Amino acid sequence: MKTSTVRRVGLSVAVAAALTSVAACGGSDDKSEGRAGSAVTKADPVAALLAVQKKTGGANSAKVEGTTTMGTAMSMKQAGALDWSDGVSGSMKITYTGGAMADTMKKAGGDGTMEARYFKDGYAANMGSAMAAQTGGKSWISYSYADLAELGGAAGAAMQDQMSNATPEQGLKSLLASGDVKKAGQEDVRGVPTTHYSGTVDVAELTAKNSELDAGQVAELKKQLGDAGITTEKIDIWVDKNDLLVKKTERGQMKTGELNSTVYYSDYGTKVSVERPPASETIGFKELLKQQQGASGSAS
């Protein structure tokens, strides 16, 4: 595997694993402890979603399953369990089904599937035997958020902040800040009776009026969406009788093409246990870059 290919794969995996977690949970910089008491009257969509935001945020963990397409960059499906009580931890099986990311992994000798494990200070991705053959048997690449912030500058710092504070609330916060949310009816989702809410987020029109976000948080939310090239986004959510998020879909246009995401949540409060990969099978991303830079004289 050429030096440039190893570096490109490593960088692609770093971004892809981060995006997978954010897509599954939704990035959030709200560090408040969301706890809800009894359910509120559902006649007012805004009041209902505020209750869902607090109850879901306070549930701390869930099983997550979904599919995401981000234009020409990637299409993928993911399944696993995540805990967001103190940063993000957990594991996800990720399968890339199309786009540039799938092509990159195939060229590197992979089959398009990898496991990502998330920890408070970073995450690790298992790249399989193709990577191990180039790294002395080390199939895992580990990424610390601090290193990504250092290597990626402002973009890396933003990824560190977003990943460290991801919860499933982001779609709710966007809907509340949009000022455009309505109750769309009652539907069953995978056998669970739910209430369906829908709205369109116009990034330029986001406001703190209904969202309990301050002006700075709304500005950050606008920036996150704007950086992805999103100007409008349609968000639908399905909520069970306990004010917990069961399903979320997001549709919009990004710089790389269409954003299309569907995520299901279940088994809230599930115990999430994740172990760091064996050190003998793991190489840090910074170390990998140094090794490849050192070998660049003999690699073409």
mmCIF file of N, CA, C and O in Angstrom, residues 100-197:
data_model
loop_
_atom_site.group_PDB
_atom_site.id
_atom_site.type_symbol
_atom_site.label_atom_id
_atom_site.label_comp_id
_atom_site.label_asym_id
_atom_site.label_seq_id
_atom_site.Cartn_x
_atom_site.Cartn_y
_atom_site.Cartn_z
ATOM 1 N N ALA A 100 -17.275 7.764 -2.304
ATOM 2 C CA ALA A 100 -15.818 7.817 -2.323
ATOM 3 C C ALA A 100 -15.196 7.005 -1.202
ATOM 4 O O ALA A 100 -14.129 6.403 -1.377
ATOM 5 N N MET A 101 -15.856 6.964 -0.020
ATOM 6 C CA MET A 101 -15.285 6.235 1.104
ATOM 7 C C MET A 101 -15.238 4.737 0.813
ATOM 8 O O MET A 101 -14.244 4.063 1.091
ATOM 9 N N ALA A 102 -16.304 4.197 0.235
ATOM 10 C CA ALA A 102 -16.321 2.772 -0.108
ATOM 11 C C ALA A 102 -15.246 2.465 -1.141
ATOM 12 O O ALA A 102 -14.549 1.445 -1.053
ATOM 13 N N ASP A 103 -15.085 3.351 -2.122
ATOM 14 C CA ASP A 103 -14.057 3.149 -3.151
ATOM 15 C C ASP A 103 -12.659 3.154 -2.535
ATOM 16 O O ASP A 103 -11.804 2.338 -2.889
ATOM 17 N N THR A 104 -12.413 4.091 -1.608
ATOM 18 C CA THR A 104 -11.110 4.188 -0.963
ATOM 19 C C THR A 104 -10.782 2.923 -0.184
ATOM 20 O O THR A 104 -9.660 2.403 -0.256
ATOM 21 N N MET A 105 -11.771 2.402 0.557
ATOM 22 C CA MET A 105 -11.529 1.199 1.348
ATOM 23 C C MET A 105 -11.291 -0.018 0.453
ATOM 24 O O MET A 105 -10.449 -0.862 0.760
ATOM 25 N N LYS A 106 -11.995 -0.104 -0.664
ATOM 26 C CA LYS A 106 -11.793 -1.230 -1.572
ATOM 27 C C LYS A 106 -10.397 -1.185 -2.198
ATOM 28 O O LYS A 106 -9.728 -2.199 -2.336
ATOM 29 N N LYS A 107 -9.958 0.011 -2.570
ATOM 30 C CA LYS A 107 -8.626 0.162 -3.146
ATOM 31 C C LYS A 107 -7.545 -0.208 -2.139
ATOM 32 O O LYS A 107 -6.450 -0.640 -2.510
ATOM 33 N N ALA A 108 -7.865 -0.017 -0.857
ATOM 34 C CA ALA A 108 -6.904 -0.349 0.194
ATOM 35 C C ALA A 108 -6.953 -1.821 0.574
ATOM 36 O O ALA A 108 -6.224 -2.269 1.457
ATOM 37 N N GLY A 109 -7.837 -2.583 -0.072
ATOM 38 C CA GLY A 109 -7.910 -4.012 0.187
ATOM 39 C C GLY A 109 -8.964 -4.411 1.192
ATOM 40 O O GLY A 109 -9.067 -5.585 1.556
ATOM 41 N N GLY A 110 -9.768 -3.463 1.648
ATOM 42 C CA GLY A 110 -10.812 -3.772 2.620
ATOM 43 C C GLY A 110 -12.097 -4.218 1.944
ATOM 44 O O GLY A 110 -12.244 -4.153 0.725
ATOM 45 N N ASP A 111 -13.058 -4.670 2.763
ATOM 46 C CA ASP A 111 -14.332 -5.132 2.214
ATOM 47 C C ASP A 111 -15.451 -4.126 2.446
ATOM 48 O O ASP A 111 -16.624 -4.422 2.191
ATOM 49 N N GLY A 112 -15.111 -2.924 2.929
ATOM 50 C CA GLY A 112 -16.116 -1.889 3.147
ATOM 51 C C GLY A 112 -16.751 -1.912 4.520
ATOM 52 O O GLY A 112 -17.590 -1.075 4.840
ATOM 53 N N THR A 113 -16.347 -2.865 5.361
ATOM 54 C CA THR A 113 -16.918 -2.973 6.705
ATOM 55 C C THR A 113 -15.835 -2.758 7.748
ATOM 56 O O THR A 113 -14.716 -3.238 7.593
ATOM 57 N N MET A 114 -16.174 -2.018 8.786
ATOM 58 C CA MET A 114 -15.225 -1.844 9.880
ATOM 59 C C MET A 114 -15.988 -1.668 11.188
ATOM 60 O O MET A 114 -17.188 -1.398 11.201
ATOM 61 N N GLU A 115 -15.275 -1.846 12.282
ATOM 62 C CA GLU A 115 -15.824 -1.595 13.612
ATOM 63 C C GLU A 115 -15.189 -0.332 14.159
ATOM 64 O O GLU A 115 -13.981 -0.147 14.058
ATOM 65 N N ALA A 116 -16.021 0.547 14.697
ATOM 66 C CA ALA A 116 -15.511 1.750 15.352
ATOM 67 C C ALA A 116 -15.870 1.690 16.828
ATOM 68 O O ALA A 116 -17.014 1.387 17.181
ATOM 69 N N ARG A 117 -14.879 1.938 17.678
ATOM 70 C CA ARG A 117 -15.109 1.986 19.122
ATOM 71 C C ARG A 117 -14.842 3.405 19.603
ATOM 72 O O ARG A 117 -13.798 3.992 19.295
ATOM 73 N N TYR A 118 -15.792 3.940 20.358
ATOM 74 C CA TYR A 118 -15.729 5.332 20.795
ATOM 75 C C TYR A 118 -15.446 5.417 22.291
ATOM 76 O O TYR A 118 -16.024 4.676 23.087
ATOM 77 N N PHE A 119 -14.556 6.342 22.644
ATOM 78 C CA PHE A 119 -14.172 6.562 24.033
ATOM 79 C C PHE A 119 -14.248 8.064 24.332
ATOM 80 O O PHE A 119 -14.386 8.875 23.413
ATOM 81 N N LYS A 120 -14.141 8.390 25.589
ATOM 82 C CA LYS A 120 -14.268 9.793 25.978
ATOM 83 C C LYS A 120 -13.201 10.665 25.326
ATOM 84 O O LYS A 120 -13.441 11.826 24.989
ATOM 85 N N ASP A 121 -12.003 10.097 25.116
ATOM 86 C CA ASP A 121 -10.898 10.905 24.608
ATOM 87 C C ASP A 121 -10.568 10.628 23.142
ATOM 88 O O ASP A 121 -9.608 11.180 22.606
ATOM 89 N N GLY A 122 -11.346 9.778 22.475
ATOM 90 C CA GLY A 122 -11.065 9.487 21.082
ATOM 91 C C GLY A 122 -11.788 8.238 20.618
ATOM 92 O O GLY A 122 -12.739 7.790 21.266
ATOM 93 N N TYR A 123 -11.342 7.668 19.521
ATOM 94 C CA TYR A 123 -11.975 6.462 19.016
ATOM 95 C C TYR A 123 -10.974 5.649 18.227
ATOM 96 O O TYR A 123 -9.865 6.107 17.903
ATOM 97 N N ALA A 124 -11.341 4.399 17.941
ATOM 98 C CA ALA A 124 -10.465 3.490 17.216
ATOM 99 C C ALA A 124 -11.274 2.798 16.135
ATOM 100 O O ALA A 124 -12.463 2.525 16.308
ATOM 101 N N ALA A 125 -10.622 2.517 15.006
ATOM 102 C CA ALA A 125 -11.288 1.860 13.885
ATOM 103 C C ALA A 125 -10.489 0.643 13.456
ATOM 104 O O ALA A 125 -9.269 0.721 13.277
ATOM 105 N N ASN A 126 -11.174 -0.491 13.316
ATOM 106 C CA ASN A 126 -10.535 -1.729 12.885
ATOM 107 C C ASN A 126 -10.583 -1.787 11.357
ATOM 108 O O ASN A 126 -11.646 -1.934 10.763
ATOM 109 N N MET A 127 -9.397 -1.717 10.732
ATOM 110 C CA MET A 127 -9.315 -1.675 9.277
ATOM 111 C C MET A 127 -9.052 -3.039 8.655
ATOM 112 O O MET A 127 -8.924 -3.145 7.442
ATOM 113 N N GLY A 128 -8.937 -4.078 9.483
ATOM 114 C CA GLY A 128 -8.827 -5.419 8.959
ATOM 115 C C GLY A 128 -7.432 -5.806 8.484
ATOM 116 O O GLY A 128 -6.441 -5.114 8.720
ATOM 117 N N SER A 129 -7.380 -6.930 7.783
ATOM 118 C CA SER A 129 -6.095 -7.535 7.431
ATOM 119 C C SER A 129 -5.287 -6.714 6.438
ATOM 120 O O SER A 129 -4.052 -6.759 6.437
ATOM 121 N N ALA A 130 -5.968 -5.939 5.585
ATOM 122 C CA ALA A 130 -5.232 -5.141 4.596
ATOM 123 C C ALA A 130 -4.345 -4.118 5.286
ATOM 124 O O ALA A 130 -3.191 -3.910 4.899
ATOM 125 N N MET A 131 -4.874 -3.480 6.311
ATOM 126 C CA MET A 131 -4.071 -2.521 7.066
ATOM 127 C C MET A 131 -3.008 -3.242 7.890
ATOM 128 O O MET A 131 -1.856 -2.805 7.967
ATOM 129 N N ALA A 132 -3.390 -4.356 8.512
ATOM 130 C CA ALA A 132 -2.446 -5.101 9.354
ATOM 131 C C ALA A 132 -1.220 -5.530 8.563
ATOM 132 O O ALA A 132 -0.098 -5.556 9.087
ATOM 133 N N ALA A 133 -1.408 -5.856 7.301
ATOM 134 C CA ALA A 133 -0.291 -6.297 6.468
ATOM 135 C C ALA A 133 0.728 -5.187 6.240
ATOM 136 O O ALA A 133 1.891 -5.457 5.930
ATOM 137 N N GLN A 134 0.294 -3.934 6.416
ATOM 138 C CA GLN A 134 1.187 -2.795 6.193
ATOM 139 C C GLN A 134 1.757 -2.213 7.489
ATOM 140 O O GLN A 134 2.601 -1.334 7.453
ATOM 141 N N THR A 135 1.268 -2.702 8.621
ATOM 142 C CA THR A 135 1.644 -2.089 9.905
ATOM 143 C C THR A 135 2.160 -3.107 10.911
ATOM 144 O O THR A 135 2.050 -2.899 12.123
ATOM 145 N N GLY A 136 2.684 -4.214 10.436
ATOM 146 C CA GLY A 136 3.213 -5.202 11.350
ATOM 147 C C GLY A 136 2.164 -5.886 12.194
ATOM 148 O O GLY A 136 2.383 -6.167 13.379
ATOM 149 N N GLY A 137 1.006 -6.133 11.626
ATOM 150 C CA GLY A 137 -0.049 -6.850 12.337
ATOM 151 C C GLY A 137 -1.014 -5.975 13.101
ATOM 152 O O GLY A 137 -1.858 -6.486 13.831
ATOM 153 N N LYS A 138 -0.928 -4.669 12.940
ATOM 154 C CA LYS A 138 -1.813 -3.741 13.676
ATOM 155 C C LYS A 138 -2.973 -3.328 12.783
ATOM 156 O O LYS A 138 -2.823 -2.518 11.878
ATOM 157 N N SER A 139 -4.126 -3.902 13.077
ATOM 158 C CA SER A 139 -5.306 -3.648 12.245
ATOM 159 C C SER A 139 -6.137 -2.475 12.742
ATOM 160 O O SER A 139 -7.002 -1.977 12.017
ATOM 161 N N TRP A 140 -5.884 -2.032 13.976
ATOM 162 C CA TRP A 140 -6.641 -0.913 14.549
ATOM 163 C C TRP A 140 -5.859 0.389 14.407
ATOM 164 O O TRP A 140 -4.670 0.440 14.683
ATOM 165 N N ILE A 141 -6.557 1.447 13.992
ATOM 166 C CA ILE A 141 -5.999 2.797 14.035
ATOM 167 C C ILE A 141 -6.728 3.549 15.145
ATOM 168 O O ILE A 141 -7.967 3.566 15.184
ATOM 169 N N SER A 142 -5.973 4.139 16.059
ATOM 170 C CA SER A 142 -6.595 4.909 17.138
ATOM 171 C C SER A 142 -6.431 6.399 16.858
ATOM 172 O O SER A 142 -5.395 6.848 16.358
ATOM 173 N N TYR A 143 -7.477 7.141 17.175
ATOM 174 C CA TYR A 143 -7.500 8.583 16.959
ATOM 175 C C TYR A 143 -7.850 9.268 18.275
ATOM 176 O O TYR A 143 -8.921 9.019 18.840
ATOM 177 N N SER A 144 -6.967 10.089 18.786
ATOM 178 C CA SER A 144 -7.327 10.878 19.965
ATOM 179 C C SER A 144 -7.877 12.210 19.478
ATOM 180 O O SER A 144 -7.409 12.760 18.471
ATOM 181 N N TYR A 145 -8.880 12.729 20.182
ATOM 182 C CA TYR A 145 -9.463 14.001 19.775
ATOM 183 C C TYR A 145 -8.432 15.122 19.855
ATOM 184 O O TYR A 145 -8.433 16.041 19.033
ATOM 185 N N ALA A 146 -7.531 15.026 20.820
ATOM 186 C CA ALA A 146 -6.501 16.054 20.957
ATOM 187 C C ALA A 146 -5.586 16.064 19.735
ATOM 188 O O ALA A 146 -5.236 17.128 19.204
ATOM 189 N N ASP A 147 -5.217 14.867 19.250
ATOM 190 C CA ASP A 147 -4.362 14.780 18.064
ATOM 191 C C ASP A 147 -5.080 15.304 16.834
ATOM 192 O O ASP A 147 -4.491 15.992 15.992
ATOM 193 N N LEU A 148 -6.359 14.961 16.697
ATOM 194 C CA LEU A 148 -7.114 15.435 15.543
ATOM 195 C C LEU A 148 -7.237 16.955 15.560
ATOM 196 O O LEU A 148 -7.179 17.605 14.523
ATOM 197 N N ALA A 149 -7.413 17.516 16.772
ATOM 198 C CA ALA A 149 -7.481 18.967 16.885
ATOM 199 C C ALA A 149 -6.154 19.595 16.475
ATOM 200 O O ALA A 149 -6.112 20.630 15.808
ATOM 201 N N GLU A 150 -5.040 18.940 16.867
ATOM 202 C CA GLU A 150 -3.713 19.443 16.525
ATOM 203 C C GLU A 150 -3.437 19.318 15.027
ATOM 204 O O GLU A 150 -2.943 20.243 14.380
ATOM 205 N N LEU A 151 -3.778 18.173 14.461
ATOM 206 C CA LEU A 151 -3.500 17.925 13.048
ATOM 207 C C LEU A 151 -4.453 18.669 12.125
ATOM 208 O O LEU A 151 -4.069 19.097 11.033
ATOM 209 N N GLY A 152 -5.692 18.838 12.589
ATOM 210 C CA GLY A 152 -6.707 19.425 11.711
ATOM 211 C C GLY A 152 -6.991 20.886 11.941
ATOM 212 O O GLY A 152 -7.856 21.459 11.272
ATOM 213 N N GLY A 153 -6.294 21.503 12.890
ATOM 214 C CA GLY A 153 -6.514 22.916 13.147
ATOM 215 C C GLY A 153 -7.928 23.176 13.645
ATOM 216 O O GLY A 153 -8.475 22.424 14.456
ATOM 217 N N ALA A 154 -8.548 24.227 13.114
ATOM 218 C CA ALA A 154 -9.892 24.608 13.557
ATOM 219 C C ALA A 154 -10.905 23.505 13.273
ATOM 220 O O ALA A 154 -11.792 23.239 14.085
ATOM 221 N N ALA A 155 -10.763 22.846 12.111
ATOM 222 C CA ALA A 155 -11.692 21.770 11.760
ATOM 223 C C ALA A 155 -11.560 20.606 12.734
ATOM 224 O O ALA A 155 -12.540 20.007 13.157
ATOM 225 N N GLY A 156 -10.313 20.284 13.102
ATOM 226 C CA GLY A 156 -10.092 19.209 14.058
ATOM 227 C C GLY A 156 -10.626 19.548 15.429
ATOM 228 O O GLY A 156 -11.194 18.709 16.126
ATOM 229 N N ALA A 157 -10.451 20.804 15.834
ATOM 230 C CA ALA A 157 -10.969 21.255 17.128
ATOM 231 C C ALA A 157 -12.492 21.174 17.153
ATOM 232 O O ALA A 157 -13.096 20.784 18.159
ATOM 233 N N ALA A 158 -13.116 21.541 16.029
ATOM 234 C CA ALA A 158 -14.576 21.467 15.945
ATOM 235 C C ALA A 158 -15.045 20.025 16.038
ATOM 236 O O ALA A 158 -16.039 19.712 16.696
ATOM 237 N N MET A 159 -14.290 19.100 15.366
ATOM 238 C CA MET A 159 -14.638 17.679 15.442
ATOM 239 C C MET A 159 -14.512 17.177 16.875
ATOM 240 O O MET A 159 -15.358 16.442 17.369
ATOM 241 N N GLN A 160 -13.449 17.596 17.561
ATOM 242 C CA GLN A 160 -13.251 17.187 18.943
ATOM 243 C C GLN A 160 -14.419 17.622 19.805
ATOM 244 O O GLN A 160 -14.967 16.844 20.584
ATOM 245 N N ASP A 161 -14.848 18.871 19.654
ATOM 246 C CA ASP A 161 -15.943 19.392 20.464
ATOM 247 C C ASP A 161 -17.248 18.684 20.130
ATOM 248 O O ASP A 161 -18.010 18.288 21.021
ATOM 249 N N GLN A 162 -17.501 18.488 18.849
ATOM 250 C CA GLN A 162 -18.741 17.867 18.429
ATOM 251 C C GLN A 162 -18.827 16.414 18.883
ATOM 252 O O GLN A 162 -19.843 15.958 19.403
ATOM 253 N N MET A 163 -17.728 15.678 18.692
ATOM 254 C CA MET A 163 -17.718 14.280 19.072
ATOM 255 C C MET A 163 -17.800 14.091 20.583
ATOM 256 O O MET A 163 -18.392 13.142 21.079
ATOM 257 N N SER A 164 -17.197 14.998 21.331
ATOM 258 C CA SER A 164 -17.166 14.866 22.786
ATOM 259 C C SER A 164 -18.516 15.150 23.414
ATOM 260 O O SER A 164 -18.743 14.829 24.577
ATOM 261 N N ASN A 165 -19.421 15.778 22.666
ATOM 262 C CA ASN A 165 -20.701 16.197 23.243
ATOM 263 C C ASN A 165 -21.899 15.731 22.426
ATOM 264 O O ASN A 165 -22.947 16.360 22.448
ATOM 265 N N ALA A 166 -21.728 14.639 21.679
ATOM 266 C CA ALA A 166 -22.812 14.167 20.816
ATOM 267 C C ALA A 166 -23.917 13.514 21.636
ATOM 268 O O ALA A 166 -23.657 12.710 22.510
ATOM 269 N N THR A 167 -25.152 13.875 21.338
ATOM 270 C CA THR A 167 -26.347 13.242 21.909
ATOM 271 C C THR A 167 -27.371 13.118 20.785
ATOM 272 O O THR A 167 -27.215 13.738 19.737
ATOM 273 N N PRO A 168 -28.438 12.352 20.994
ATOM 274 C CA PRO A 168 -29.451 12.244 19.934
ATOM 275 C C PRO A 168 -30.338 13.482 19.816
ATOM 276 O O PRO A 168 -31.337 13.446 19.106
ATOM 277 N N GLU A 169 -30.023 14.552 20.475
ATOM 278 C CA GLU A 169 -30.908 15.711 20.556
ATOM 279 C C GLU A 169 -30.792 16.687 19.392
ATOM 280 O O GLU A 169 -31.621 17.573 19.251
ATOM 281 N N GLN A 170 -29.752 16.580 18.577
ATOM 282 C CA GLN A 170 -29.463 17.655 17.637
ATOM 283 C C GLN A 170 -30.624 17.942 16.695
ATOM 284 O O GLN A 170 -30.956 19.093 16.440
ATOM 285 N N GLY A 171 -31.249 16.894 16.175
ATOM 286 C CA GLY A 171 -32.393 17.110 15.300
ATOM 287 C C GLY A 171 -33.521 17.830 16.002
ATOM 288 O O GLY A 171 -34.209 18.673 15.416
ATOM 289 N N LEU A 172 -33.716 17.527 17.285
ATOM 290 C CA LEU A 172 -34.754 18.204 18.065
ATOM 291 C C LEU A 172 -34.417 19.678 18.238
ATOM 292 O O LEU A 172 -35.271 20.552 18.101
ATOM 293 N N LYS A 173 -33.160 19.953 18.546
ATOM 294 C CA LYS A 173 -32.741 21.338 18.746
ATOM 295 C C LYS A 173 -32.908 22.145 17.464
ATOM 296 O O LYS A 173 -33.338 23.293 17.491
ATOM 297 N N SER A 174 -32.575 21.528 16.327
ATOM 298 C CA SER A 174 -32.733 22.217 15.050
ATOM 299 C C SER A 174 -34.201 22.505 14.772
ATOM 300 O O SER A 174 -34.555 23.602 14.331
ATOM 301 N N LEU A 175 -35.057 21.508 15.027
ATOM 302 C CA LEU A 175 -36.487 21.707 14.806
ATOM 303 C C LEU A 175 -37.039 22.819 15.686
ATOM 304 O O LEU A 175 -37.784 23.690 15.234
ATOM 305 N N LEU A 176 -36.673 22.796 16.959
ATOM 306 C CA LEU A 176 -37.161 23.819 17.883
ATOM 307 C C LEU A 176 -36.671 25.204 17.483
ATOM 308 O O LEU A 176 -37.400 26.191 17.564
ATOM 309 N N ALA A 177 -35.416 25.274 17.041
ATOM 310 C CA ALA A 177 -34.858 26.562 16.649
ATOM 311 C C ALA A 177 -35.434 27.048 15.322
ATOM 312 O O ALA A 177 -35.356 28.237 15.012
ATOM 313 N N SER A 178 -36.014 26.137 14.544
ATOM 314 C CA SER A 178 -36.539 26.524 13.240
ATOM 315 C C SER A 178 -37.825 27.333 13.356
ATOM 316 O O SER A 178 -38.154 28.126 12.477
ATOM 317 N N GLY A 179 -38.570 27.119 14.446
ATOM 318 C CA GLY A 179 -39.861 27.780 14.579
ATOM 319 C C GLY A 179 -40.926 27.155 13.709
ATOM 320 O O GLY A 179 -42.058 27.625 13.649
ATOM 321 N N ASP A 180 -40.578 26.085 12.990
ATOM 322 C CA ASP A 180 -41.506 25.419 12.080
ATOM 323 C C ASP A 180 -41.577 23.950 12.448
ATOM 324 O O ASP A 180 -40.806 23.122 11.971
ATOM 325 N N VAL A 181 -42.498 23.602 13.319
ATOM 326 C CA VAL A 181 -42.661 22.207 13.714
ATOM 327 C C VAL A 181 -44.149 21.935 13.908
ATOM 328 O O VAL A 181 -44.881 22.761 14.455
ATOM 329 N N LYS A 182 -44.596 20.801 13.417
ATOM 330 C CA LYS A 182 -46.015 20.460 13.543
ATOM 331 C C LYS A 182 -46.169 18.981 13.850
ATOM 332 O O LYS A 182 -45.289 18.170 13.543
ATOM 333 N N LYS A 183 -47.274 18.661 14.470
ATOM 334 C CA LYS A 183 -47.598 17.266 14.733
ATOM 335 C C LYS A 183 -48.160 16.671 13.449
ATOM 336 O O LYS A 183 -49.093 17.215 12.845
ATOM 337 N N ALA A 184 -47.556 15.553 12.993
ATOM 338 C CA ALA A 184 -47.934 14.979 11.707
ATOM 339 C C ALA A 184 -48.826 13.751 11.834
ATOM 340 O O ALA A 184 -49.244 13.187 10.823
ATOM 341 N N GLY A 185 -49.088 13.312 13.073
ATOM 342 C CA GLY A 185 -49.994 12.183 13.240
ATOM 343 C C GLY A 185 -49.444 11.097 14.144
ATOM 344 O O GLY A 185 -48.379 11.232 14.741
ATOM 345 N N GLN A 186 -50.199 10.002 14.237
ATOM 346 C CA GLN A 186 -49.819 8.845 15.054
ATOM 347 C C GLN A 186 -49.442 7.700 14.112
ATOM 348 O O GLN A 186 -50.179 7.395 13.181
ATOM 349 N N GLU A 187 -48.305 7.078 14.351
ATOM 350 C CA GLU A 187 -47.852 5.991 13.484
ATOM 351 C C GLU A 187 -47.128 4.943 14.324
ATOM 352 O O GLU A 187 -46.553 5.263 15.365
ATOM 353 N N ASP A 188 -47.135 3.715 13.853
ATOM 354 C CA ASP A 188 -46.335 2.652 14.462
ATOM 355 C C ASP A 188 -44.968 2.598 13.781
ATOM 356 O O ASP A 188 -44.886 2.622 12.554
ATOM 357 N N VAL A 189 -43.923 2.538 14.575
ATOM 358 C CA VAL A 189 -42.563 2.395 14.056
ATOM 359 C C VAL A 189 -41.990 1.106 14.626
ATOM 360 O O VAL A 189 -41.760 1.001 15.831
ATOM 361 N N ARG A 190 -41.812 0.124 13.763
ATOM 362 C CA ARG A 190 -41.311 -1.177 14.189
ATOM 363 C C ARG A 190 -42.117 -1.731 15.359
ATOM 364 O O ARG A 190 -41.570 -2.268 16.321
ATOM 365 N N GLY A 191 -43.416 -1.570 15.260
ATOM 366 C CA GLY A 191 -44.316 -2.111 16.263
ATOM 367 C C GLY A 191 -44.534 -1.235 17.478
ATOM 368 O O GLY A 191 -45.296 -1.607 18.379
ATOM 369 N N VAL A 192 -43.888 -0.071 17.525
ATOM 370 C CA VAL A 192 -44.025 0.837 18.663
ATOM 371 C C VAL A 192 -44.945 1.999 18.285
ATOM 372 O O VAL A 192 -44.683 2.697 17.301
ATOM 373 N N PRO A 193 -46.039 2.228 19.048
ATOM 374 C CA PRO A 193 -46.895 3.375 18.767
ATOM 375 C C PRO A 193 -46.128 4.683 19.015
ATOM 376 O O PRO A 193 -45.490 4.844 20.052
ATOM 377 N N THR A 194 -46.180 5.595 18.063
ATOM 378 C CA THR A 194 -45.430 6.841 18.186
ATOM 379 C C THR A 194 -46.248 8.025 17.705
ATOM 380 O O THR A 194 -47.238 7.876 16.977
ATOM 381 N N THR A 195 -45.796 9.204 18.118
ATOM 382 C CA THR A 195 -46.295 10.468 17.587
ATOM 383 C C THR A 195 -45.239 11.016 16.635
ATOM 384 O O THR A 195 -44.056 11.068 16.967
ATOM 385 N N HIS A 196 -45.694 11.425 15.462
ATOM 386 C CA HIS A 196 -44.795 11.897 14.399
ATOM 387 C C HIS A 196 -44.826 13.430 14.374
ATOM 388 O O HIS A 196 -45.875 14.043 14.312
ATOM 389 N N TYR A 197 -43.631 14.031 14.432
ATOM 390 C CA TYR A 197 -43.491 15.481 14.306
ATOM 391 C C TYR A 197 -42.610 15.779 13.104
ATOM 392 O O TYR A 197 -41.680 15.024 12.795
#
